[in-house]
PDB file of C-alpha atoms in Angstrom:
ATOM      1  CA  UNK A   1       7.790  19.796  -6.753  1.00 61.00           C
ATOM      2  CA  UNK A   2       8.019  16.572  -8.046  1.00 75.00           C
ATOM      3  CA  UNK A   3       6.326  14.062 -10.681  1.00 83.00           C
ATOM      4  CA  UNK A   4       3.401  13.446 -11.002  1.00 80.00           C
ATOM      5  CA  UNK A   5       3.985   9.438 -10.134  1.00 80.00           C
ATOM      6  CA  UNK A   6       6.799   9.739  -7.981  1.00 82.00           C
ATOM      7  CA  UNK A   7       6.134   9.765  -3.977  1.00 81.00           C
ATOM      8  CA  UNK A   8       5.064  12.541  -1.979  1.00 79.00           C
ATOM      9  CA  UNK A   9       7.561  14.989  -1.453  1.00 77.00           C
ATOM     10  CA  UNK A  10       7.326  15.812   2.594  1.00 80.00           C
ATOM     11  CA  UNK A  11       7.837  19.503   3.763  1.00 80.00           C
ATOM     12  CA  UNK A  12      10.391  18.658   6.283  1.00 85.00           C
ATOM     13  CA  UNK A  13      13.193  16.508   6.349  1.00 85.00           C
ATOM     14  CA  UNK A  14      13.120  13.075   8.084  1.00 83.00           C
ATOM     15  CA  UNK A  15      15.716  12.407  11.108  1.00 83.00           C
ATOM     16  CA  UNK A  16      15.204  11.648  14.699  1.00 88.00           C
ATOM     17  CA  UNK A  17      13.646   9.393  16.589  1.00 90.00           C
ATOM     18  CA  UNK A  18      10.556   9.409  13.759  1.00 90.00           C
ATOM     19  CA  UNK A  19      12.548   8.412  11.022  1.00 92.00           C
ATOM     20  CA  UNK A  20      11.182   5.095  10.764  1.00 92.00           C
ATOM     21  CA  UNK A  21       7.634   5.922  11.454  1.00 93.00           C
ATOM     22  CA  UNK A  22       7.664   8.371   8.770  1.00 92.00           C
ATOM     23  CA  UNK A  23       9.431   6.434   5.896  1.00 92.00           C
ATOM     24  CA  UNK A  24       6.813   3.291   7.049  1.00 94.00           C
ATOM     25  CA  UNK A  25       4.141   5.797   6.376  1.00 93.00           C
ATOM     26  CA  UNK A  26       5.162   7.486   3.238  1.00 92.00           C
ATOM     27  CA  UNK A  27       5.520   3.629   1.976  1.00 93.00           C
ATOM     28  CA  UNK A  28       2.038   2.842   3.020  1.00 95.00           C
ATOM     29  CA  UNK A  29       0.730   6.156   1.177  1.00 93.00           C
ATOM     30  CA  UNK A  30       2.617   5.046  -2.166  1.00 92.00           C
ATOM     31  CA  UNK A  31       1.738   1.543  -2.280  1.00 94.00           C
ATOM     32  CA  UNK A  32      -2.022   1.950  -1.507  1.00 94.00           C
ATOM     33  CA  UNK A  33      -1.895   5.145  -3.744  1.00 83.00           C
ATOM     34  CA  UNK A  34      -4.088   5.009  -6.908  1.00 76.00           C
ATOM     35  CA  UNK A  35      -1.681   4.534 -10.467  1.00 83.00           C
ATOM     36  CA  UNK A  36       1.109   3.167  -7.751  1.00 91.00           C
ATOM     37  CA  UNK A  37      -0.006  -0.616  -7.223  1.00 94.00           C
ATOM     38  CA  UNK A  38      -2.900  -2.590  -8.883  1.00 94.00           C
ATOM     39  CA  UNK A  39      -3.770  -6.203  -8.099  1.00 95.00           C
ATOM     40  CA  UNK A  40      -6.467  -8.414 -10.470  1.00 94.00           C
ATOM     41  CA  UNK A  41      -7.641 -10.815  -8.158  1.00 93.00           C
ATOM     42  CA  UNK A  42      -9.184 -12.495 -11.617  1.00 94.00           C
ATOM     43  CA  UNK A  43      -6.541 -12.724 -13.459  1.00 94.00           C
ATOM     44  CA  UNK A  44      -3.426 -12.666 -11.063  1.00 94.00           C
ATOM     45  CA  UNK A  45      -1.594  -9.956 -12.611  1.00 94.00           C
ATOM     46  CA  UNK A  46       0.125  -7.273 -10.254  1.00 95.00           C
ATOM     47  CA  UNK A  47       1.004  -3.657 -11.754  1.00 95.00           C
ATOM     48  CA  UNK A  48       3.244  -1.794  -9.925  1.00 94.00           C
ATOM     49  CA  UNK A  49       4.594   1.477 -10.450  1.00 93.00           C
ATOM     50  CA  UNK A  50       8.086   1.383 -12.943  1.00 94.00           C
ATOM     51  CA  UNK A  51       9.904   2.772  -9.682  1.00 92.00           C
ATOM     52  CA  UNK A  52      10.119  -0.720  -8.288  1.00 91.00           C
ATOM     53  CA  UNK A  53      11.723  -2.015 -11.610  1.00 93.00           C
ATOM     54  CA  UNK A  54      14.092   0.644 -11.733  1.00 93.00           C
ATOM     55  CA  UNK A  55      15.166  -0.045  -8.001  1.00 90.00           C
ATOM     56  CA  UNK A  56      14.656  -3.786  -7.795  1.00 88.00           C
ATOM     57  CA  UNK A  57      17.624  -4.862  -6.425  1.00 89.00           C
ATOM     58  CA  UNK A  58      16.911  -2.917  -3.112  1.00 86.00           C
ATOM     59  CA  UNK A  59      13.061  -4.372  -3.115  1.00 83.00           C
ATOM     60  CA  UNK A  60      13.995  -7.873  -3.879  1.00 80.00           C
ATOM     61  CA  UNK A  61      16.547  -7.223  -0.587  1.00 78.00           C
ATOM     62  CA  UNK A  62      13.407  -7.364   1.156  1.00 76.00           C
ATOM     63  CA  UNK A  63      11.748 -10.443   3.373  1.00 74.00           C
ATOM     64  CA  UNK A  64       9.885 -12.508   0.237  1.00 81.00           C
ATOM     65  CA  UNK A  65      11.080  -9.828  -2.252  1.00 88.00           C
ATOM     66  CA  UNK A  66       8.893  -7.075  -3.915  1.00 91.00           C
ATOM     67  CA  UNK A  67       5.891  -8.839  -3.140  1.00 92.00           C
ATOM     68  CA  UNK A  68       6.700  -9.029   0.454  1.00 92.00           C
ATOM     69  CA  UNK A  69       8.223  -5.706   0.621  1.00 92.00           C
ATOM     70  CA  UNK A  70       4.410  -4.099  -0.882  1.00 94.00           C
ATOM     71  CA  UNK A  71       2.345  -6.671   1.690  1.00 95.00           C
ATOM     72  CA  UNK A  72       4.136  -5.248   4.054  1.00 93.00           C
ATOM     73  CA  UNK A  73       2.430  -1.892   3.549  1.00 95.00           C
ATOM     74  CA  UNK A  74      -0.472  -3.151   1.674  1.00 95.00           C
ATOM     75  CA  UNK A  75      -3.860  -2.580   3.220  1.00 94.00           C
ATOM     76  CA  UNK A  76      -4.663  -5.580   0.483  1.00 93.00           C
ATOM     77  CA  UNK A  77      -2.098  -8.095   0.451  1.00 95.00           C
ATOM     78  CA  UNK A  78      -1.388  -9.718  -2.941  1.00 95.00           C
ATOM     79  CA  UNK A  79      -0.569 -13.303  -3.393  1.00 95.00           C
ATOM     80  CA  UNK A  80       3.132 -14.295  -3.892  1.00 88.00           C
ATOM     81  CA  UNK A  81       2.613 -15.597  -7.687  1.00 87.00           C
ATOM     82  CA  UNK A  82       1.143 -12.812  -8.415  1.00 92.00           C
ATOM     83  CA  UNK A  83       2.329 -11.978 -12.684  1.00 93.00           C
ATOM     84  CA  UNK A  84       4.253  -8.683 -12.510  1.00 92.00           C
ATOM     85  CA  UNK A  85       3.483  -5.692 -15.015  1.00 94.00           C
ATOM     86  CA  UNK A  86       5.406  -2.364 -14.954  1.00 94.00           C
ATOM     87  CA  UNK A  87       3.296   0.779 -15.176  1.00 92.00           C
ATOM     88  CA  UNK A  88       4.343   3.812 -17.433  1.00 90.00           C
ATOM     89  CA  UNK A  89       6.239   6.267 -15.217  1.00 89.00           C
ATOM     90  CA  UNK A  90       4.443  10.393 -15.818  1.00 82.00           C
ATOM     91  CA  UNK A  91       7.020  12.501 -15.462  1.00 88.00           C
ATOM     92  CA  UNK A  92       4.607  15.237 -15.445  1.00 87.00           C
ATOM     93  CA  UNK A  93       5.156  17.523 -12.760  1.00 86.00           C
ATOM     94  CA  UNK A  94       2.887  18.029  -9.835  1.00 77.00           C
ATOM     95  CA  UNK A  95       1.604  21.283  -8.245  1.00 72.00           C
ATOM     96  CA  UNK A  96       1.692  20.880  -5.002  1.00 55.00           C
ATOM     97  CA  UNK A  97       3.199  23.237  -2.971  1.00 47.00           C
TER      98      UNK A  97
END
């Protein structure tokens, strides 16, 4: 169980030779996720899940920074001037089992 805004919890562990497959696709689930990352093409602003401010200094470790840490994943890439807004964080717990 997790939160409600946090990402999927997998039911096995990740090691092996799929490691990297599986953390690319867990990334690509989050980011295109709904509540996880919006982009206004109108007015330029990107809102992003509070996750990424609260772990920024691994993101902005990234090729471009957050942006090009998300386009990396994105299935909609967003523009690198894009104005950054932080999303509430639910900590409302999920049901999945």
């Amino acid at each position: 169980m997790g939160s409600v805004d946090s990402p999927r919890l997998e039911h096995t562990a990740f090691f092996g030779p799929d490691l990297n497959k599986r953390l690319d696709e867990s990334a690509r689930r989050f980011v295109n996720g709904p509540k996880r990352v919006e982009y206004d093409r109108d007015t330029g602003h990107l809102r992003i899940s509070r996750l990424f401010e609260w772990y920024a200094k691994e993101f902005q470790a990234a090729k471009d920074g957050l942006v090009g840490f998300l386009n990396r994943f994105r299935s909609e890439q967003i523009p690198a001037g894009a104005k950054v807004e932080w999303m509430e964080f639910d900590w409302t717990t999920d049901d999945v089992k």
